[in-house]
């Protein structure tokens, strides 16, 4: 039995076998092959498949985002036919007798360096594309994806790190825990683990040799125990029974009103990232959905989700919530939420970069597709639309203008939709400081304390080295929340919190005293919050 410590992301306990997940990019190994011509044929088959995938993607993208943005996929296809690129691969296979994966990866690396050193901006941008097409070919050669379909039994997933796009693709019922070497406590991978109710530890000195070994992931103590002794396992069992008991006691909160002793009402909503999370929201008696992170629909797809696909997803959430308010945030891609098919440039400071509403206001077809899907879904429940990362009144007006244009288009086509509430996230210092003016533009505010803390304290939420500095209890953060609540109420609109701070029981009373109208949290926190609020005078 051996114990390793880590940073706990979610307090829960689970026992199970370890699955060591090795990422694709680590798997390209140099191998010596016997028959170079046969290997070239193998490469050419993968190349053909990649081109046909890209053609399909191009056709879909053309409809979704317009010809101009979609043309990148044609560029990719052309690059896959580039003579210099192919010559280099064939030469390596013939001369060095290396496998096609290695030759493709090595050639891409060389072209990447060559392109990124060129003066021409267009050519510099092609550097990332070369990597992208090489990855596509390599994954076809290896017959691999990151859809986790290879995990068939419940396991504790161990990995160097996990991207949000990977985490969101996991089948929750097969994941008993997540343990990684890298990862920050405020990253979206961490948020997803909490939303999925999965114990997770980051910063653990993981080892590949653990694969298939039995382990205990203890999110209360921040410990991972490999090959636990019988004695330790019986202690774990007792702890798990206590956990169950506590859960049962809390579930007595089901159906009760969330109201303080003096009669102040607070709405308790759930944060979700996938349609299937609605089950947890309902199970935990959420009064609505306070934040549907719609970008996860994009993250789990390998291509732009169509209007119809999005409509079906939003409609299901709206219908399943049976008329309760469902706040759907428009696309908040960028920073740690990267989607390959968006082909966003690599940025020096992605958290301060091209993300969220900034992308939507520049890519109108993309934005309109989502708004059309949202409005169509509004006919099936109580949908509200929320714009993220707002810094100015102009942005809100522009976003609303586009929304109005989409409404007119739907009206002309006689497609049904309901009037929706429109809100914004308050998650930048700029938005807090002009919250008085912003409140005149919208129906509600939702405070995103995750980003707000990051920007107010100048601390990258993705950097694990800063976890101990990241202090959402900082006076600046609490003052900003108070200011926002005041501005909202002075303009007669409601205001909630949908960042992780909303579930911090140590601050619940503070928020209630400030007059917060709503708290939106991971479903498993709802009962504890209700109990807390019902005990406040
Ligand atoms: C936030 O920033 O607090 C928030 C809720 O949004 P996200 O965590 O997805 O950035
Ligand atoms: Mg945010």
Coordinates of C-alpha atoms and ligand atoms in Angstrom, one line a residue:
X1 CA 0.0 0.0 0.0
X2 CA 1.4 3.4 -1.0
X3 CA -0.2 6.9 -0.5
X4 CA 0.3 10.0 -2.7
X5 CA -1.0 13.4 -2.0
X6 CA -2.7 15.9 -4.4
X7 CA -4.9 18.9 -4.5
X8 CA -8.5 17.9 -4.0
X9 CA -11.0 19.2 -6.5
X10 CA -14.1 17.6 -5.2
X11 CA -14.8 16.0 -1.8
X12 CA -15.9 12.5 -2.4
X13 CA -14.4 9.0 -1.9
X14 CA -14.2 6.1 -4.4
X15 CA -12.5 2.8 -4.8
X16 CA -11.6 1.1 -8.1
X17 CA -9.0 0.0 -10.6
X18 CA -6.7 2.6 -12.2
X19 CA -6.8 3.3 -15.9
X20 CA -3.7 5.0 -17.1
X21 CA -4.6 7.2 -20.0
X22 CA -1.8 8.1 -22.3
X23 CA -2.4 10.8 -24.7
X24 CA -2.2 10.4 -28.4
X25 CA 0.7 12.8 -28.9
X26 CA 2.8 10.8 -26.5
X27 CA 2.3 7.7 -28.5
X28 CA 4.1 8.5 -31.7
X29 CA 7.1 6.3 -31.5
X30 CA 9.9 5.8 -33.9
X31 CA 9.8 2.2 -35.3
X32 CA 11.9 0.5 -37.9
X33 CA 9.9 -0.9 -40.7
X34 CA 10.8 -3.7 -43.2
X35 CA 9.0 -2.6 -46.3
X36 CA 9.1 1.2 -47.0
X37 CA 6.8 0.9 -50.1
X38 CA 4.2 -0.9 -48.0
X39 CA 4.5 1.8 -45.3
X40 CA 4.0 4.5 -48.0
X41 CA 0.9 2.8 -49.1
X42 CA -0.3 2.8 -45.5
X43 CA 0.4 6.5 -45.3
X44 CA -1.5 7.2 -48.5
X45 CA -4.6 5.3 -47.3
X46 CA -4.6 7.5 -44.2
X47 CA -4.0 10.6 -46.3
X48 CA -7.0 9.8 -48.4
X49 CA -9.2 9.2 -45.4
X50 CA -8.0 12.6 -43.9
X51 CA -8.9 14.4 -47.1
X52 CA -12.3 12.9 -47.2
X53 CA -12.9 13.8 -43.5
X54 CA -11.8 17.4 -44.3
X55 CA -14.1 17.6 -47.3
X56 CA -17.1 16.5 -45.2
X57 CA -16.1 19.1 -42.5
X58 CA -15.8 21.8 -45.1
X59 CA -19.3 21.2 -46.5
X60 CA -20.8 21.3 -43.0
X61 CA -18.8 24.4 -42.0
X62 CA -19.8 26.2 -45.1
X63 CA -23.4 26.0 -44.0
X64 CA -22.7 26.8 -40.4
X65 CA -20.1 29.6 -40.6
X66 CA -20.0 30.7 -44.2
X67 CA -17.6 30.0 -47.1
X68 CA -14.8 32.2 -45.9
X69 CA -14.3 30.7 -42.5
X70 CA -14.9 27.2 -43.8
X71 CA -12.2 27.6 -46.5
X72 CA -9.5 26.7 -43.9
X73 CA -10.5 23.1 -44.3
X74 CA -9.9 23.3 -48.1
X75 CA -6.5 24.7 -47.2
X76 CA -5.9 21.7 -45.0
X77 CA -6.8 19.3 -47.8
X78 CA -4.5 21.1 -50.2
X79 CA -1.6 21.0 -47.6
X80 CA -2.1 17.2 -47.5
X81 CA -1.4 17.1 -51.2
X82 CA 1.6 19.4 -51.1
X83 CA 4.5 17.9 -52.9
X84 CA 7.2 19.1 -50.6
X85 CA 5.3 17.9 -47.6
X86 CA 4.8 14.4 -49.2
X87 CA 8.3 14.2 -50.5
X88 CA 9.7 14.7 -47.1
X89 CA 7.5 12.0 -45.6
X90 CA 8.3 9.5 -48.4
X91 CA 12.0 10.3 -48.2
X92 CA 12.1 9.6 -44.5
X93 CA 10.3 6.4 -44.8
X94 CA 12.5 5.2 -47.7
X95 CA 15.8 6.3 -46.4
X96 CA 15.4 5.8 -42.7
X97 CA 13.0 2.9 -42.7
X98 CA 10.8 4.7 -40.2
X99 CA 7.0 4.2 -39.6
X100 CA 4.5 6.5 -41.3
X101 CA 3.4 8.1 -38.0
X102 CA 7.0 9.1 -37.1
X103 CA 7.7 10.4 -40.6
X104 CA 4.5 12.5 -40.6
X105 CA 5.1 13.9 -37.1
X106 CA 8.8 14.7 -37.9
X107 CA 7.9 16.4 -41.2
X108 CA 5.2 18.4 -39.5
X109 CA 7.7 19.6 -36.9
X110 CA 10.1 20.7 -39.5
X111 CA 7.5 22.5 -41.5
X112 CA 6.1 24.1 -38.4
X113 CA 9.5 25.6 -37.6
X114 CA 10.0 26.7 -41.1
X115 CA 6.6 28.4 -41.4
X116 CA 6.7 30.1 -38.0
X117 CA 10.1 31.6 -38.9
X118 CA 8.8 33.2 -42.1
X119 CA 8.1 37.0 -42.3
X120 CA 4.8 36.6 -44.1
X121 CA 1.9 36.5 -41.5
X122 CA -0.2 34.2 -43.7
X123 CA 2.6 31.7 -43.8
X124 CA 3.2 32.0 -40.1
X125 CA -0.5 31.1 -39.5
X126 CA 0.0 27.9 -41.6
X127 CA 2.4 26.6 -39.0
X128 CA -0.4 25.5 -36.7
X129 CA -2.3 24.1 -39.7
X130 CA 0.6 21.8 -40.5
X131 CA 0.5 20.4 -37.0
X132 CA -3.2 20.0 -37.2
X133 CA -3.2 18.0 -40.4
X134 CA -0.4 15.8 -39.1
X135 CA -2.4 15.0 -36.0
X136 CA -5.3 14.1 -38.1
X137 CA -3.3 11.7 -40.3
X138 CA -1.5 10.2 -37.2
X139 CA -4.7 9.5 -35.4
X140 CA -6.1 7.8 -38.5
X141 CA -2.9 5.7 -38.8
X142 CA -3.3 4.8 -35.2
X143 CA -7.0 4.2 -35.4
X144 CA -7.4 6.3 -32.2
X145 CA -9.6 9.1 -30.9
X146 CA -10.1 10.5 -27.4
X147 CA -13.7 9.5 -27.1
X148 CA -12.9 7.3 -24.1
X149 CA -14.9 4.4 -25.6
X150 CA -12.0 2.2 -24.6
X151 CA -13.0 2.7 -20.9
X152 CA -15.6 0.0 -20.5
X153 CA -15.7 -0.6 -16.7
X154 CA -15.8 2.0 -14.0
X155 CA -12.2 3.2 -13.4
X156 CA -10.1 5.8 -11.7
X157 CA -8.7 7.7 -14.6
X158 CA -5.0 8.7 -14.2
X159 CA -3.4 11.1 -16.7
X160 CA -0.6 13.7 -17.0
X161 CA -3.4 16.2 -17.7
X162 CA -6.8 16.4 -19.1
X163 CA -8.3 19.1 -21.4
X164 CA -11.9 20.2 -20.8
X165 CA -12.7 18.8 -24.3
X166 CA -11.5 15.4 -23.1
X167 CA -13.2 15.5 -19.8
X168 CA -16.6 16.4 -21.3
X169 CA -16.5 13.4 -23.5
X170 CA -16.2 10.9 -20.6
X171 CA -19.1 8.7 -19.7
X172 CA -19.6 9.8 -16.1
X173 CA -20.9 6.3 -15.1
X174 CA -17.5 4.8 -16.0
X175 CA -15.3 7.3 -14.1
X176 CA -14.8 6.8 -10.4
X177 CA -12.2 9.4 -10.0
X178 CA -9.8 11.6 -11.9
X179 CA -6.1 11.9 -10.9
X180 CA -3.7 14.1 -12.8
X181 CA -0.2 15.5 -12.5
X182 CA -1.1 18.9 -13.9
X183 CA -4.2 21.1 -13.7
X184 CA -5.3 24.1 -11.8
X185 CA -8.1 24.1 -9.2
X186 CA -10.1 26.7 -11.1
X187 CA -9.7 25.2 -14.6
X188 CA -12.7 24.0 -16.5
X189 CA -11.5 20.4 -16.1
X190 CA -11.9 20.9 -12.3
X191 CA -15.3 22.5 -12.7
X192 CA -16.4 19.6 -14.9
X193 CA -15.3 17.1 -12.3
X194 CA -17.3 18.9 -9.7
X195 CA -20.3 19.1 -12.0
X196 CA -20.0 15.4 -12.7
X197 CA -19.8 14.6 -9.0
X198 CA -16.4 12.9 -9.4
X199 CA -13.7 12.9 -6.8
X200 CA -10.6 14.4 -8.4
X201 CA -7.0 15.1 -7.4
X202 CA -4.5 17.3 -9.3
X203 CA -0.8 17.6 -8.8
X204 CA -0.2 13.9 -8.0
X205 CA 3.1 12.3 -8.9
X206 CA 1.4 9.8 -11.1
X207 CA 3.0 6.6 -12.5
X208 CA 2.2 4.5 -15.5
X209 CA 2.9 1.3 -13.6
X210 CA -0.3 1.9 -11.6
X211 CA -2.4 0.8 -14.6
X212 CA -5.0 -1.9 -13.5
X213 CA -4.0 -1.6 -9.8
X214 CA -6.7 -1.1 -7.2
X215 CA -6.7 2.4 -5.7
X216 CA -8.7 4.7 -3.4
X217 CA -9.2 8.3 -4.4
X218 CA -10.0 10.3 -1.3
X219 CA -11.2 13.8 -2.1
X220 CA -11.7 14.7 1.5
X221 CA -8.0 14.2 2.5
X222 CA -6.5 14.8 -0.9
X223 CA -5.0 11.4 -1.1
X224 CA -4.6 8.6 -3.5
X225 CA -3.8 5.1 -2.1
X226 CA -2.5 2.4 -4.4
X227 CA -2.9 -1.2 -3.5
X228 CA -4.9 -0.5 -0.3
X229 CA -4.7 -3.0 2.5
X230 CA -7.8 -4.8 3.7
X231 CA -7.7 -2.8 6.9
X232 CA -7.7 0.5 5.0
X233 CA -10.4 -0.6 2.7
X234 CA -12.7 -1.4 5.7
X235 CA -12.1 2.2 7.0
X236 CA -12.9 3.5 3.6
X237 CA -16.1 1.6 3.6
X238 CA -17.2 3.1 6.9
X239 CA -16.4 6.6 5.6
X240 CA -18.4 5.9 2.5
X241 CA -21.4 4.8 4.6
X242 CA -21.1 8.0 6.6
X243 CA -21.1 9.9 3.3
X244 CA -24.2 8.1 2.2
X245 CA -25.9 8.9 5.5
X246 CA -25.1 12.6 5.2
X247 CA -26.4 12.6 1.7
X248 CA -29.7 11.0 2.9
X249 CA -30.0 13.6 5.7
X250 CA -29.5 16.4 3.2
X251 CA -32.0 15.0 0.8
X252 CA -34.6 15.8 3.4
X253 CA -34.3 19.3 2.0
X254 CA -36.0 18.1 -1.1
X255 CA -39.2 20.1 -1.9
X256 CA -38.5 22.6 0.9
X257 CA -38.4 26.3 0.1
X258 CA -35.0 28.1 0.0
X259 CA -35.8 30.9 2.4
X260 CA -34.1 32.5 5.4
X261 CA -35.8 32.5 8.8
X262 CA -36.8 36.1 8.2
X263 CA -38.4 35.2 4.9
X264 CA -35.7 36.2 2.3
X265 CA -36.0 34.0 -0.7
X266 CA -33.0 32.8 -2.7
X267 CA -33.3 30.8 -5.9
X268 CA -31.1 27.8 -6.0
X269 CA -30.2 26.8 -9.6
X270 CA -27.9 24.3 -11.1
X271 CA -24.9 24.7 -13.4
X272 CA -24.7 22.1 -16.2
X273 CA -22.4 21.4 -19.1
X274 CA -24.3 18.7 -21.0
X275 CA -27.9 17.8 -21.6
X276 CA -27.5 14.6 -19.5
X277 CA -26.6 16.8 -16.5
X278 CA -30.2 17.8 -16.2
X279 CA -30.9 14.5 -14.4
X280 CA -28.6 15.5 -11.6
X281 CA -30.1 19.0 -11.5
X282 CA -33.6 17.5 -11.1
X283 CA -32.5 14.9 -8.6
X284 CA -31.0 17.6 -6.4
X285 CA -34.2 19.7 -6.7
X286 CA -32.7 22.6 -8.7
X287 CA -35.3 25.4 -9.2
X288 CA -33.8 26.1 -12.6
X289 CA -30.6 26.0 -14.6
X290 CA -28.6 29.1 -13.8
X291 CA -25.7 28.3 -16.2
X292 CA -25.7 25.9 -19.2
X293 CA -22.2 26.2 -20.5
X294 CA -23.2 25.7 -24.1
X295 CA -19.6 25.6 -25.3
X296 CA -19.3 22.0 -24.0
X297 CA -21.6 21.1 -26.9
X298 CA -18.8 22.4 -29.2
X299 CA -16.0 20.8 -27.1
X300 CA -17.4 17.3 -27.3
X301 CA -18.0 17.5 -31.0
X302 CA -15.4 17.0 -33.7
X303 CA -17.0 19.6 -35.9
X304 CA -19.3 22.7 -35.6
X305 CA -22.6 21.5 -34.1
X306 CA -25.3 22.4 -36.5
X307 CA -28.3 24.5 -35.7
X308 CA -30.5 21.4 -35.5
X309 CA -28.1 19.6 -33.2
X310 CA -28.0 22.6 -30.9
X311 CA -31.7 23.1 -31.1
X312 CA -32.4 19.5 -30.0
X313 CA -30.0 19.9 -27.1
X314 CA -31.5 23.2 -25.8
X315 CA -35.0 22.0 -26.4
X316 CA -34.4 18.8 -24.3
X317 CA -33.0 20.8 -21.4
X318 CA -35.9 23.3 -21.6
X319 CA -38.5 20.5 -21.8
X320 CA -36.9 18.4 -19.1
X321 CA -36.9 21.3 -16.7
X322 CA -40.6 21.6 -17.2
X323 CA -41.0 25.3 -17.5
X324 CA -38.4 26.2 -14.9
X325 CA -36.0 28.9 -16.0
X326 CA -33.1 27.6 -18.1
X327 CA -30.3 30.1 -18.6
X328 CA -28.1 29.2 -21.6
X329 CA -24.9 31.0 -22.0
X330 CA -23.8 31.7 -25.5
X331 CA -20.5 30.2 -26.7
X332 CA -17.6 30.9 -24.3
X333 CA -14.8 29.3 -26.3
X334 CA -11.2 30.2 -25.9
X335 CA -8.7 30.3 -23.0
X336 CA -8.6 26.7 -21.7
X337 CA -11.6 25.7 -23.7
X338 CA -10.0 25.1 -27.1
X339 CA -11.7 23.4 -30.0
X340 CA -9.5 22.2 -32.8
X341 CA -11.9 22.9 -35.6
X342 CA -12.1 26.6 -34.7
X343 CA -8.4 26.9 -35.6
X344 CA -7.8 29.7 -33.2
X345 CA -4.3 31.1 -33.3
X346 CA -2.0 30.3 -30.3
X347 CA -2.0 33.3 -28.0
X348 CA 0.5 34.7 -25.5
X349 CA -2.3 35.4 -23.0
X350 CA -5.3 33.4 -23.9
X351 CA -7.3 34.4 -20.8
X352 CA -7.0 38.0 -22.0
X353 CA -7.5 36.9 -25.6
X354 CA -9.8 36.1 -28.4
X355 CA -12.7 34.3 -26.6
X356 CA -16.4 34.2 -25.8
X357 CA -18.5 37.2 -27.0
X358 CA -15.5 38.6 -28.8
X359 CA -15.4 35.6 -31.2
X360 CA -19.2 35.7 -31.6
X361 CA -19.4 39.4 -32.5
X362 CA -16.8 38.8 -35.2
X363 CA -18.2 35.6 -36.6
X364 CA -21.8 36.5 -37.1
X365 CA -22.9 33.3 -38.9
X366 CA -21.5 31.2 -36.0
X367 CA -23.3 33.5 -33.5
X368 CA -26.6 33.5 -35.4
X369 CA -26.6 29.7 -35.7
X370 CA -26.6 29.5 -32.0
X371 CA -29.1 32.2 -31.4
X372 CA -31.5 30.6 -33.9
X373 CA -31.2 27.3 -32.1
X374 CA -31.8 29.0 -28.7
X375 CA -34.8 31.0 -29.9
X376 CA -36.3 27.9 -31.5
X377 CA -35.8 26.0 -28.2
X378 CA -37.5 28.9 -26.3
X379 CA -40.9 27.7 -27.6
X380 CA -40.5 24.6 -25.5
X381 CA -39.9 26.0 -22.0
X382 CA -38.5 29.0 -20.2
X383 CA -35.2 29.8 -21.9
X384 CA -33.1 32.8 -21.0
X385 CA -30.0 33.8 -23.0
X386 CA -26.8 35.1 -21.3
X387 CA -23.7 36.6 -22.9
X388 CA -20.3 36.0 -21.4
X389 CA -17.1 38.1 -21.0
X390 CA -18.9 41.4 -21.4
X391 CA -16.8 44.6 -21.0
X392 CA -18.9 47.3 -22.6
X393 CA -22.4 48.6 -23.2
X394 CA -21.7 48.6 -26.9
X395 CA -21.0 44.8 -26.9
X396 CA -24.4 44.2 -25.2
X397 CA -26.2 46.4 -27.6
X398 CA -24.6 44.7 -30.6
X399 CA -25.3 41.2 -29.3
X400 CA -29.0 42.3 -28.7
X401 CA -29.2 43.7 -32.2
X402 CA -28.1 40.4 -33.7
X403 CA -30.6 38.6 -31.5
X404 CA -33.3 40.9 -32.7
X405 CA -32.2 40.3 -36.3
X406 CA -32.5 36.5 -35.7
X407 CA -36.0 37.0 -34.2
X408 CA -37.1 38.9 -37.4
X409 CA -35.7 36.1 -39.6
X410 CA -37.6 33.5 -37.6
X411 CA -40.8 35.6 -37.7
X412 CA -40.5 35.9 -41.4
X413 CA -40.2 32.1 -41.7
X414 CA -43.1 31.7 -39.3
X415 CA -40.9 29.7 -36.9
X416 CA -42.1 29.8 -33.3
X417 CA -40.2 31.3 -30.4
X418 CA -41.0 33.0 -27.1
X419 CA -39.7 36.2 -25.8
X420 CA -36.6 35.4 -23.8
X421 CA -35.0 37.1 -20.9
X422 CA -31.5 38.5 -21.8
X423 CA -28.7 38.7 -19.3
X424 CA -25.0 39.0 -19.1
X425 CA -22.2 37.6 -17.1
X426 CA -20.4 40.0 -14.8
X427 CA -17.0 38.5 -14.8
X428 CA -14.7 41.3 -15.8
X429 CA -13.6 44.3 -13.6
X430 CA -14.9 46.6 -16.4
X431 CA -18.4 45.1 -16.2
X432 CA -18.5 45.6 -12.4
X433 CA -17.4 49.2 -12.7
X434 CA -20.0 50.0 -15.4
X435 CA -22.7 47.7 -13.9
X436 CA -25.0 50.7 -13.4
X437 CA -25.1 51.3 -17.1
X438 CA -25.1 47.6 -18.1
X439 CA -28.1 47.0 -15.8
X440 CA -30.2 49.3 -18.0
X441 CA -29.6 47.1 -21.0
X442 CA -30.5 43.6 -19.7
X443 CA -33.0 41.6 -17.6
X444 CA -30.5 40.0 -15.2
X445 CA -26.9 39.7 -14.2
X446 CA -25.0 36.5 -13.3
X447 CA -21.7 37.0 -11.6
X448 CA -18.9 34.7 -12.8
X449 CA -16.7 34.7 -9.8
X450 CA -14.2 32.3 -11.4
X451 CA -13.1 34.8 -14.1
X452 CA -13.8 37.8 -11.9
X453 CA -11.3 36.6 -9.3
X454 CA -8.8 35.9 -12.0
X455 CA -9.1 39.4 -13.6
X456 CA -9.4 41.3 -10.3
X457 CA -6.4 39.7 -8.7
X458 CA -4.4 39.4 -11.9
X459 CA -4.0 35.6 -11.3
X460 CA -4.2 33.2 -14.2
X461 CA -6.8 30.6 -13.0
X462 CA -5.1 28.0 -15.3
X463 CA -1.8 28.2 -13.5
X464 CA -1.5 25.6 -10.8
X465 CA 1.4 27.4 -9.2
X466 CA -1.0 30.3 -8.3
X467 CA -3.7 28.1 -6.7
X468 CA -2.6 29.2 -3.2
X469 CA -2.7 32.9 -4.3
X470 CA -6.1 32.6 -5.9
X471 CA -8.3 33.9 -3.1
X472 CA -12.0 34.5 -4.1
X473 CA -12.6 35.7 -0.5
X474 CA -10.4 38.7 -1.2
X475 CA -12.0 41.9 -0.3
X476 CA -11.7 43.2 -3.8
X477 CA -13.9 40.3 -5.1
X478 CA -16.5 40.7 -2.3
X479 CA -16.6 44.4 -2.9
X480 CA -17.1 43.8 -6.6
X481 CA -20.0 41.4 -6.0
X482 CA -21.6 43.9 -3.6
X483 CA -21.3 46.7 -6.1
X484 CA -22.9 44.5 -8.8
X485 CA -25.8 43.5 -6.6
X486 CA -26.4 47.1 -5.8
X487 CA -26.3 48.3 -9.4
X488 CA -28.7 45.5 -10.4
X489 CA -31.2 46.3 -7.7
X490 CA -31.1 50.0 -8.3
X491 CA -32.1 49.3 -11.9
X492 CA -34.8 46.8 -10.8
X493 CA -33.2 43.7 -12.3
X494 CA -32.3 40.4 -10.5
X495 CA -28.7 39.2 -9.9
X496 CA -27.2 35.8 -9.2
X497 CA -23.8 34.1 -8.9
X498 CA -22.9 31.2 -11.1
X499 CA -19.1 31.0 -10.4
X500 CA -17.8 28.4 -8.0
X501 CA -17.9 30.8 -5.1
X502 CA -21.7 30.5 -5.2
X503 CA -21.4 27.1 -3.4
X504 CA -18.9 28.3 -0.8
X505 CA -20.9 27.8 2.5
X506 CA -18.6 30.1 4.3
X507 CA -19.9 33.0 2.2
X508 CA -23.6 32.1 1.9
X509 CA -24.6 34.4 4.7
X510 CA -22.6 37.3 3.3
X511 CA -24.2 36.9 -0.1
X512 CA -27.7 36.6 1.4
X513 CA -27.0 39.8 3.4
X514 CA -25.9 41.5 0.2
X515 CA -29.3 40.6 -1.2
X516 CA -28.3 38.1 -3.9
X517 CA -31.4 36.7 -5.7
X518 CA -30.0 33.5 -7.0
X519 CA -27.1 31.1 -6.6
X520 CA -26.3 28.6 -9.4
X521 CA -24.0 25.8 -8.4
X522 CA -23.0 22.2 -9.2
X523 CA -26.1 20.1 -8.5
X524 CA -24.5 18.2 -5.6
X525 CA -24.2 21.4 -3.6
X526 CA -27.8 22.4 -3.7
X527 CA -29.1 20.7 -0.5
X528 CA -26.2 21.8 1.6
X529 CA -26.9 25.4 0.5
X530 CA -30.6 25.1 1.1
X531 CA -30.0 23.9 4.6
X532 CA -27.5 26.7 5.2
X533 CA -29.9 29.4 3.9
X534 CA -32.8 28.0 6.0
X535 CA -30.7 28.5 9.1
X536 CA -29.9 32.1 8.4
X537 CA -31.8 34.7 10.5
Ligands
LIG1 C1 -17.1 32.2 -14.2 O1 -16.1 32.8 -14.8 O2 -17.2 32.4 -13.0 C2 -18.0 31.3 -14.9 C3 -19.1 30.9 -14.3 O3 -17.7 30.9 -16.2 P1 -16.5 29.9 -16.5 O4 -16.1 29.3 -15.3 O5 -17.1 28.9 -17.5 O6 -15.5 30.8 -17.2
LIG2 MG1 -16.2 32.8 -17.0

